[in-house]
Structure formats: C-alpha cells, structure tokens
Amino acid sequence: MRGLKLIERFKGTQVHALNPPDTTVVNSTGSSSTSSKIGNHRVKFIGSKLKSNKARSGSGAKTLLPFGLPRTDLLEPPIEPHLKSIQLVETLSNLYRRFETCSESEKSLVCIEQYSVLSSLGDPKLLRRCLRAARQHAFDLQSKVVLSAWLRYERREDELDGVSPMDCSRFVLECPKAALVSGYDPNSIYDHCKCYQERSEFTQVSKGDEFLALEEDSDICFRVGNEDINCIRFKIAALSTPFKAMLYGSFTESKSYRIDFSQNDISVEGMRGVDLYSRTRRVDLLSPEIVLELLSFANRFCCEDMKSASDIHLASLVSCIEDALDLIEYGLEERANALIASCLQVLLRELPSSLYNPKVMKIFCSFEARERLASAGHASFLLYYFLSQVAMGDSMVSNATVMLLERLGECATEKWQKALALHQLGCVLLERKEYVSAQCCFEAASEAGHVYSLAGMARCRYKQGQQYSAYRLTSSLISEYKAVGWMYQERSLYNVGKDKIADLETATELDPTLPFPYKYRAVSKAEEKQTMAAISEIDRIIGFKLVPDCLELRAWFLMAIEDYGSALRDIRAVLTLDPSYKMFNEQVRGDILIEFLNYKVQLGSQADCWMQLYDRWSSVDDIGSLAVIHQMLVNDPGNSLLRFRQSLLLLRLNCQKAAMRCLRLARNHSSSEHEKLVYEGWILYDIGHREEALARAEKSISIQRSFEAFFLKSYTLADSSLDPESSSYVIQLLQEALQCPSDGLRKGQALNNLGTIYVDCGKLDQAATCYMNALEIKHTRAHQGLARVYFLRNQRKAAYNEMSKLIEKAHNNASAYEKRSEYCDRETAKNDLNMATKLDPLRTYPYRFRAAVLMDDQKETEAVEELSKAIAFKPDLQMLHLRAAFYESMGDMKSALCDCEAALCLEPNHMDTLDLYNRARDRAINPQEM
C-alpha cells in the first residue's frame, strides 16, 4: 500500500535542480549560450536595481535578495566525480597487499589506483604521497613525464611569479631532465636534482677537434645534387646493417668510389651531418634542422645509434610550447620516443594554461589524435587521467573535458579504470544536462563494479521525470549493501514528507560530513519562517567543515533577517575560499554583492580593521578573522603579511588548497628577498619538504634577521622528536624571534610554542611564564598550555578551570572540550567528549577514548562499533590502528590484518602499525601459538 501511495505522489510534474528543463544548445566552451547571456543580463540588472535602491534606508532585505530565499525543491547534492568504494577499508587493504606483492613494473599503476580511490577523501597530502610514490616507481619515459608534470601541477607552481614551467625547484621527482631518463631508480625519492649544480653534463667539442675529425682520409664519396661529400667507408658502414651490406656486400656500391644519394631525401648539409656523426658519434654541433634530417635518415637506413642520438639531442632542445608544437609532429612521424616525451612534457607542464591553446588540444582531444599518440606508444590511461582531471577542474561542462574523458575511457584496460572514466564522463554529461547519455555512462560504470555510479543513474532517471524509478533504485542499494550516508542522502531526493526527513537524518547519522542534509533542513526551516532555527542548523556543519555554499546559504538567511554585518562576514569568507565564487545560483559575483552590502554596514578604517582582527583572532573566531583580512586586502591588495595571515587561518580551518593559494600570493607580493624566502619555506613545509623549508629559513636569516624567519626555522625543527640539545636550540630560535619586531598576534603564537617546548623539557615554571605572557597579549589558546602545566603539577582542578576559560572565550571550542576531558572524572569527560563530537564529528580522539573505555569494561563489540561508526566516514590512521589492536585482542586476526593494511595504505611507514601487522600476521600463520 505504501508503494502505491508513493507512485501516486510521484506522478506530479518533475522538479529540476535549479532551472526548468530547456533546449539550450551548449556552445564550444561547454556553457549554455542562452543561459550565459541571461546570466550577464541579470548581473547588470541586479547591479542597476541595487544601485537605484542603495540610498533608500528602508529598502530592507528584499533589495539584497532579488531572487528570494533558496527553496527546498531546488536543492540537490552533486554526484561526486570520484571512485567511492562502499567498502573503503577492504579496498585500501587490498591495494596495500597488491602493492607489496606486485612486480616493480606494476607498482606505479597501483599507486595511481590508490590515488583514484583516496580522491574521495579530499586530503591533498594523501594524494600527493600517492603521486610521489607512483613517480618514484615509474619505469618508462611517458609515465615519468606525466607524473612529474602532475606533481608540479598539484603544487600549482604556475601561480608563482618568475618560475619557469621547466623549473624543478631541485626536486628530482619533478625534474624535467630526470623524467627523460628511462628506468627505475629506487633512491630517486631521496635525491635532490642536480640541475642547479651543473647546468650541462657534457663538454663542448672545440672547432679544432671537429676539423681534426674531418681531416681523416676519405675513401668514399656520396653525391647529393651537384656536390660530393667525402666520407670514410667503414665508418658509414658501421652506422647500420643495411649500410654494411651496401658498402661491403655484393652490391655494386661496394666497389664504387662515388655513390649517388640524390634520390634519398637528404640535403647536402644533411649528408655532411651524417659524415660528421659517423666520424665523431656526436650531433650536438649540428643545427636542429640538420639533426631532424639525421633522424629521418636514420629511420630510413636503420641507423639505431644515430636515431637515438638525434632523438635525445632534439628532446633536449624543447623548452617552450612553440618548440613542442613544432617538433612533436616530427617526433610522431619518426617514432622518436624521447622527442615525443619531451614535447609532451612541455605541454603538460604548461597546464592549466595550455588547455586554452587549440593547437595543444588538437594533439590530445580527438579520437584520431589519440590513435596517433597510441601508434607511437604515448597514449596511456595515465596521460588522459591527468589531462581529464585538469580539464574537469577548469570546467565540468566544456567540450574539451568531454573529449578527454572519452579518450580516457578508450585507454582504460582494467575494470577500475573503465569505471572511473565512465563515472566521470557521466558526471560531466549530467552537468551538461545530457541525461540519457549520462545515464548510459553511469550504468556502464556500475556494471564495471562501481556501486556509487548507481546514484548517478538514479539522478538521471529523476531528471527525466522517473522519480519513482529513482526511488526504487536507491532503495535497492540500501537493502543490498551495507548502508552508507550517501545512499540515504540520494534516496531523500526521491522520497517525500516525513520519509524524506527521516532519510536525511539517517544520512547525517551515518556520515555527518555530508553538507546536503544540513542545507535541506535549514532551507526547510526558513520556508517555515524559522530563520533563526535555519541559521542554527547550517551552523552545525559550518562549525567543522567550511564549504562555500553553506556559508553562502547562511548569508542568505542573515540578509533575510537584515543582519547585514554577519552576512557580509560570510560573503567575505566565501570569497577568501574561492575568489571567483558567484552568489544567488551563480547569478551575481560576490564582490558586487559586497559592494552593495557595504552601504548597509558601517566600515572602519584600516586601523579599525587591525583592532577587529586582534579581537576576533583572540576569540578564536576564524571565519570572522578571515572576513576582516579580506576587507583589509581590498584596501591593500599587495600586503603579503595579510595574505600570510589568511593562509594560517585557512590551514587551521583545514582548507589546504585555499591556504596554499594565499601563501603563493604572499610570496608573489613580497617586497623583499628575505620575506619571499620565508613564504617559499612555508609552502615547502606544507607539502612535506622539510629540509628545503629549513634551508629557505636559514637563507632568509642570513639576509636579514626577522621574526618570521626565526619562527619558520624553529617550527620546522620542532616538527620531529627533539632531544635535549635540539630542544635547547629551538628555544634559542624562538627567543631570537621574540626579540625581532612583530605584532601581538604572532608573538603570542611564539610564546605559546616556546611554552610547549619548555613543558616537553620539564621546565614548568618557564612554560607557565610563557603562557601567562601570551595571555596578557590575548593569545587565548595559551589557556590550553597553562592547563597542561597545572595538570603536570598535579593541580587537576586548576587545569580544568583553565580549559573552562578557553571554552568561554573561544568561538570555535570543540578542541577545548576535547582537551578539558583529560582533566576531569570519567563521567564529566564523557560529556565533554560527546560535546566535542557534536561540535566537530571529524575529531577522532573522542571516538578512540569512548572505544577504549568500552574495551576496559569488556564491551568488545560496542568498542569496535564505536570506532567503526567514525571509520565509515573518516578512515583515520589512528582509529584503524586501534580497531586492529582490538581485533587482535579478540583473536580476529583476519580483521586485524585488514585494518592494519588499510592503515598502512594511508601511511606505509607508521611503525606502531607495522609492528602490530607483523605480530598479527605471525599469529594468523601460527594460530596454535595464540
């Protein structure tokens, strides 16, 4: 009966996501020509409308909400363009085992499969580790070229002023020269590139040497046109087997002194080049045009050594896109492997800008282009995987993205590759509103084993008016597989009434990191005129996961209640995360909206902004701090110090990509070399290059002593297990930093870090002094350090009270609740940790603590379930390790090994997990010893 009722309720008109269905033709850029014109017209219309009303004091929220508030029937979550395993732990475990047991030639591709699986987690550091491992284990030129360019792209070196695309920053895994050396070097990951030490590895032959070589007696002459080129018979014969047969075999040429070569497509200069090569075995003295002739000549006469020398020399000459576009045609025609790889390398290292060059896209996009690359051995799944990821990041709806994904599918050989290519193509076609084609792609991806693609298939049916069919498909998913959050989220789109709300609640319970359920509930409350409740609902996710569309939604609600100051704060934070973000369903640029909101809010001077920043930083109001800095940068866009502050806040908010973009801008806007070195050091530190970061700090200090240089050096050195001598040196560096000019915000951080080192050294009095000094200049986080000092002095109550002060002052206080739990009785600790989980479900310590308590109480099943609940949406190394230890103590070696392998897939060198893994494996092999 319930099914019949659902069918009746689904017979209504299909509701589309943001706009009603249309027949607009997609233009060459992939965007709708009609919608883009309408969008531009609307922006102008909104601007004129708001300008006409900006002086009206009573215009209210309606003026700033020209499209009204969001509606629940227009909300839907995206289908993510990633592989999403419904059994992620088992998948990671399998990947680790395969990597450990496969041949050396297969390891690189296994690392790329790891990359594709881990992409859904959105952790840039994890993904970079996968790419580095893949590059380290790459054998062939093409894989090395693609992966070195990919690593460079992930660092977005193209955004750094004055850095050449062919610059490797001394990282051998990203070095363009090292990529053109075939073979596997197991120590490459530990080496530095030698480009800066020695620009050239060969010495030039002098002209005198050249003439000496040519003065050798000639005994044969090749005639080209009207000119004779004197050569040495045995040296020409040594070039190839055909030449040897011709000059020393039974052919008439073996007895001839003059041989006519006029019909062999070689010029006089080219033949002289052949003679020079036969005498010296060198091509570097010849012009590129002549070397190209030699390459063609070598192919016709099977001169393998000459071809290799010409190929390698030409490859070394490719330095820009123009060279690459000119020479790749020769390379493809002559099957010159190194030349093709070198040309591809230049084109790839120019990404993403080379995406806009039609000549570059012509080489990659069409079916014929892929066939041509394939015939030369250079069309691989890896190449098109990289190209398609860059294209999708630039535009999900462009024709180039579609074509590259089609080529990706043609290169796919393994099931996971086919599933990935088809799923991503389905996502792109869904964005382009090509629902029938998208559904076919999703269906094929699901047949290749990717269960998540069924969500895309259901969405396509829904878009075509088949809501009940979509509902049944997602319901079958839930009944057939172990349920995960996205299944209930997807079914909620096709459900109705209380069942819809129930699905959304279940989705949040299973995966609290999904934004859509919060957004839907918030908009639903707003539709019921409960705007404050709507704000509270969206605050739940903003408190631990900063995403632009959730901040935008809160800004809509705040404008509706005419709290323009808070709305302006959120919009400024949105534009810090994504400077090109558009509001109101992508109809209005954020900076335009800010311009008009400014008329509703009293703006202070730059000095006032500094005071606001100080207050918000002190109250641990990170979003408020971001907004103030954004306002200050409008007035002073070239201020590198403010850009640096942005990056610190964004890192604290776990927005690494945005943080790195701000760091790059800080570096670009630096007014001095020593300042630039500091920001480069932080960039290197954040991507895992600790030694290079330390070198930048030391070089900066040698130019000019500064707070930030000493702070960077101390921070980098402290990021390891410090012995007493190293700790003393870090203390000295921080003291040097505090003696340099800086503001209270940064000095408070230095004092806090200094206190931490003192605590680690057992110097509690000095630590307490540091923390108190930090508190005097309003570094609120110092309460946490001071609490630790009290605790170590056995003053547990004082420690608890100190953390309570931090909870009262801090705007973001989930970590404070977590830390306070260490200084109270078990029941109070449980309440604090429950509050920490409520405020930030991504914090793993509360789950581990509760699981450990349950294990102590002999509640093994409940302890495992507590960890499993969190691992389902955050497969964290520490939680996997702890659950593996639980399984081992319970005698379940199979599950223990699975968790260990998954953890080692995330961090292969985690010693505690390696020890546990080896122990569990021994016990599994010898169960009688258990």
Coordinates of C-alpha atoms in Angstrom, one line a residue, residues 377-582:
G377 CA 53.3 4.4 -27.7
H378 CA 52.4 7.6 -25.9
A379 CA 48.6 7.4 -25.4
S380 CA 48.1 5.9 -22.0
F381 CA 45.5 5.9 -19.3
L382 CA 47.8 7.8 -17.1
L383 CA 48.2 10.7 -19.6
Y384 CA 44.5 11.1 -20.1
Y385 CA 43.8 10.7 -16.4
F386 CA 45.9 13.7 -15.7
L387 CA 44.6 15.7 -18.6
S388 CA 41.0 15.0 -17.8
Q389 CA 41.4 15.9 -14.1
V390 CA 42.9 19.3 -15.1
A391 CA 40.1 19.9 -17.6
M392 CA 37.4 19.0 -15.0
G393 CA 39.0 21.3 -12.5
D394 CA 38.8 24.1 -15.1
S395 CA 35.3 23.4 -16.4
M396 CA 32.9 20.5 -15.8
V397 CA 30.9 21.2 -19.0
S398 CA 33.4 22.1 -21.7
N399 CA 33.7 20.1 -24.9
A400 CA 37.4 19.6 -24.2
T401 CA 36.5 17.9 -20.9
V402 CA 34.1 15.5 -22.6
M403 CA 36.5 14.6 -25.3
L404 CA 39.4 14.0 -22.9
L405 CA 37.2 11.7 -20.8
E406 CA 36.1 9.8 -23.9
R407 CA 39.8 9.3 -24.7
L408 CA 40.4 8.2 -21.1
G409 CA 37.8 5.5 -21.5
E410 CA 39.4 4.3 -24.7
C411 CA 42.7 3.9 -22.9
A412 CA 41.2 2.1 -19.9
T413 CA 42.2 -1.6 -19.7
E414 CA 41.4 -2.6 -16.1
K415 CA 37.9 -2.6 -14.5
W416 CA 38.6 0.3 -12.1
Q417 CA 39.9 2.4 -15.0
K418 CA 36.8 1.8 -17.0
A419 CA 34.6 2.5 -14.0
L420 CA 36.5 5.8 -13.3
A421 CA 36.4 7.0 -16.9
L422 CA 32.7 6.2 -17.3
H423 CA 31.6 7.6 -14.0
Q424 CA 33.5 10.9 -14.5
L425 CA 32.1 11.2 -18.1
G426 CA 28.6 10.5 -16.6
C427 CA 29.1 13.4 -14.1
V428 CA 30.2 15.8 -16.8
L429 CA 27.2 14.8 -19.1
L430 CA 24.9 15.2 -16.1
E431 CA 26.2 18.8 -15.6
R432 CA 25.6 19.4 -19.3
K433 CA 22.0 18.2 -18.9
E434 CA 22.6 15.3 -21.4
Y435 CA 20.7 13.0 -19.1
V436 CA 20.2 10.0 -21.5
S437 CA 23.9 9.8 -22.3
A438 CA 24.9 10.4 -18.7
Q439 CA 22.6 7.5 -17.6
C440 CA 24.3 5.2 -20.1
C441 CA 27.7 6.1 -18.7
F442 CA 26.7 5.6 -15.1
E443 CA 25.0 2.3 -15.9
A444 CA 28.2 1.1 -17.7
A445 CA 30.3 2.2 -14.7
S446 CA 28.1 0.3 -12.3
E447 CA 28.5 -2.8 -14.5
A448 CA 32.2 -2.3 -14.2
G449 CA 31.8 -2.7 -10.4
H450 CA 31.4 0.9 -9.2
V451 CA 28.3 0.9 -7.0
Y452 CA 28.2 4.6 -6.4
S453 CA 27.5 5.2 -10.1
L454 CA 24.0 3.8 -9.4
A455 CA 23.4 7.1 -7.6
G456 CA 24.2 8.9 -10.8
M457 CA 21.9 6.5 -12.7
A458 CA 19.1 7.3 -10.3
R459 CA 19.7 11.0 -10.6
C460 CA 19.5 10.8 -14.4
R461 CA 16.2 9.0 -14.2
Y462 CA 14.9 11.6 -11.8
K463 CA 15.9 14.3 -14.2
Q464 CA 13.9 12.6 -16.9
G465 CA 10.8 12.5 -14.8
Q466 CA 11.2 9.0 -13.5
Q467 CA 11.1 9.8 -9.8
Y468 CA 9.7 6.5 -8.6
S469 CA 12.2 4.5 -10.6
A470 CA 15.0 6.6 -9.0
Y471 CA 13.4 5.9 -5.6
R472 CA 13.3 2.1 -6.2
L473 CA 16.9 2.0 -7.4
T474 CA 18.3 3.8 -4.4
S475 CA 16.1 1.7 -2.0
S476 CA 17.5 -1.5 -3.6
L477 CA 21.0 -0.1 -2.9
I478 CA 20.2 0.3 0.8
S479 CA 18.8 -3.2 1.0
E480 CA 21.5 -4.9 -1.0
Y481 CA 24.6 -3.3 0.5
K482 CA 25.8 -2.1 3.9
A483 CA 24.2 1.3 4.1
V484 CA 26.4 4.4 4.0
G485 CA 25.4 8.1 4.3
W486 CA 25.2 9.0 0.6
M487 CA 22.7 6.2 -0.1
Y488 CA 20.1 7.7 2.2
Q489 CA 21.0 11.2 1.1
E490 CA 20.3 10.2 -2.5
R491 CA 17.1 8.4 -1.7
S492 CA 15.9 11.5 0.2
L493 CA 15.7 13.4 -3.2
Y494 CA 13.1 11.0 -4.4
N495 CA 11.3 10.5 -1.1
V496 CA 8.5 12.7 0.3
G497 CA 7.2 14.1 3.6
K498 CA 8.4 12.6 6.8
D499 CA 10.2 9.8 5.0
K500 CA 12.4 12.3 3.3
I501 CA 13.3 13.9 6.6
A502 CA 14.0 10.5 8.1
D503 CA 16.4 9.6 5.2
L504 CA 18.2 12.9 5.7
E505 CA 18.6 12.3 9.5
T506 CA 19.9 8.8 8.8
A507 CA 22.3 10.2 6.2
T508 CA 23.7 12.7 8.8
E509 CA 23.9 9.9 11.5
L510 CA 25.9 7.7 9.1
D511 CA 28.0 10.5 7.7
P512 CA 27.8 13.8 9.4
T513 CA 30.2 15.4 6.9
L514 CA 27.6 15.4 4.1
P515 CA 26.5 19.1 3.6
F516 CA 23.3 18.5 1.8
P517 CA 21.1 17.2 4.7
Y518 CA 22.0 20.3 6.8
K519 CA 21.3 22.6 3.8
Y520 CA 17.9 21.0 3.2
R521 CA 16.8 21.1 6.8
A522 CA 18.0 24.7 7.1
V523 CA 16.1 25.8 4.0
S524 CA 13.0 23.8 5.1
K525 CA 13.1 25.8 8.4
A526 CA 13.5 29.1 6.6
E527 CA 10.4 28.2 4.4
E528 CA 8.5 27.8 7.7
K529 CA 9.6 31.3 8.8
Q530 CA 12.0 29.8 11.4
T531 CA 15.1 31.7 10.1
M532 CA 17.0 31.6 13.4
A533 CA 16.5 27.8 13.5
A534 CA 17.7 27.7 9.9
I535 CA 20.8 29.5 10.9
S536 CA 21.4 27.2 13.8
E537 CA 21.1 24.2 11.5
I538 CA 23.6 25.4 8.9
D539 CA 25.9 26.4 11.8
R540 CA 26.2 22.8 12.7
I541 CA 28.3 21.9 9.6
I542 CA 30.0 25.3 9.3
G543 CA 31.4 24.7 12.7
F544 CA 33.6 21.9 11.5
K545 CA 33.6 21.9 7.7
L546 CA 34.0 25.2 5.8
V547 CA 32.4 24.9 2.4
P548 CA 31.4 28.0 0.3
D549 CA 27.8 27.0 -0.5
C550 CA 27.0 26.5 3.2
L551 CA 28.5 29.9 4.1
E552 CA 26.5 31.4 1.2
L553 CA 23.3 29.9 2.5
R554 CA 23.9 31.3 5.9
A555 CA 24.5 34.7 4.3
W556 CA 21.1 34.5 2.6
F557 CA 19.4 33.8 5.9
L558 CA 21.3 36.6 7.6
M559 CA 20.2 39.1 4.9
A560 CA 16.6 37.9 5.3
I561 CA 16.7 39.0 9.0
E562 CA 18.7 42.1 8.0
D563 CA 21.8 41.2 9.9
Y564 CA 24.0 42.7 7.1
G565 CA 27.2 42.7 9.1
S566 CA 27.2 39.0 9.7
A567 CA 26.1 38.4 6.1
L568 CA 29.0 40.5 4.9
R569 CA 31.3 38.5 7.1
D570 CA 30.2 35.2 5.5
I571 CA 30.4 36.5 1.9
R572 CA 33.9 37.8 2.5
A573 CA 34.8 34.3 3.9
V574 CA 33.3 32.7 0.8
L575 CA 35.5 34.9 -1.5
T576 CA 38.5 34.0 0.6
L577 CA 37.9 30.3 -0.1
D578 CA 37.0 30.9 -3.7
P579 CA 37.6 34.4 -5.2
S580 CA 35.6 33.6 -8.3
Y581 CA 32.5 32.4 -6.4
K582 CA 29.1 33.7 -7.6

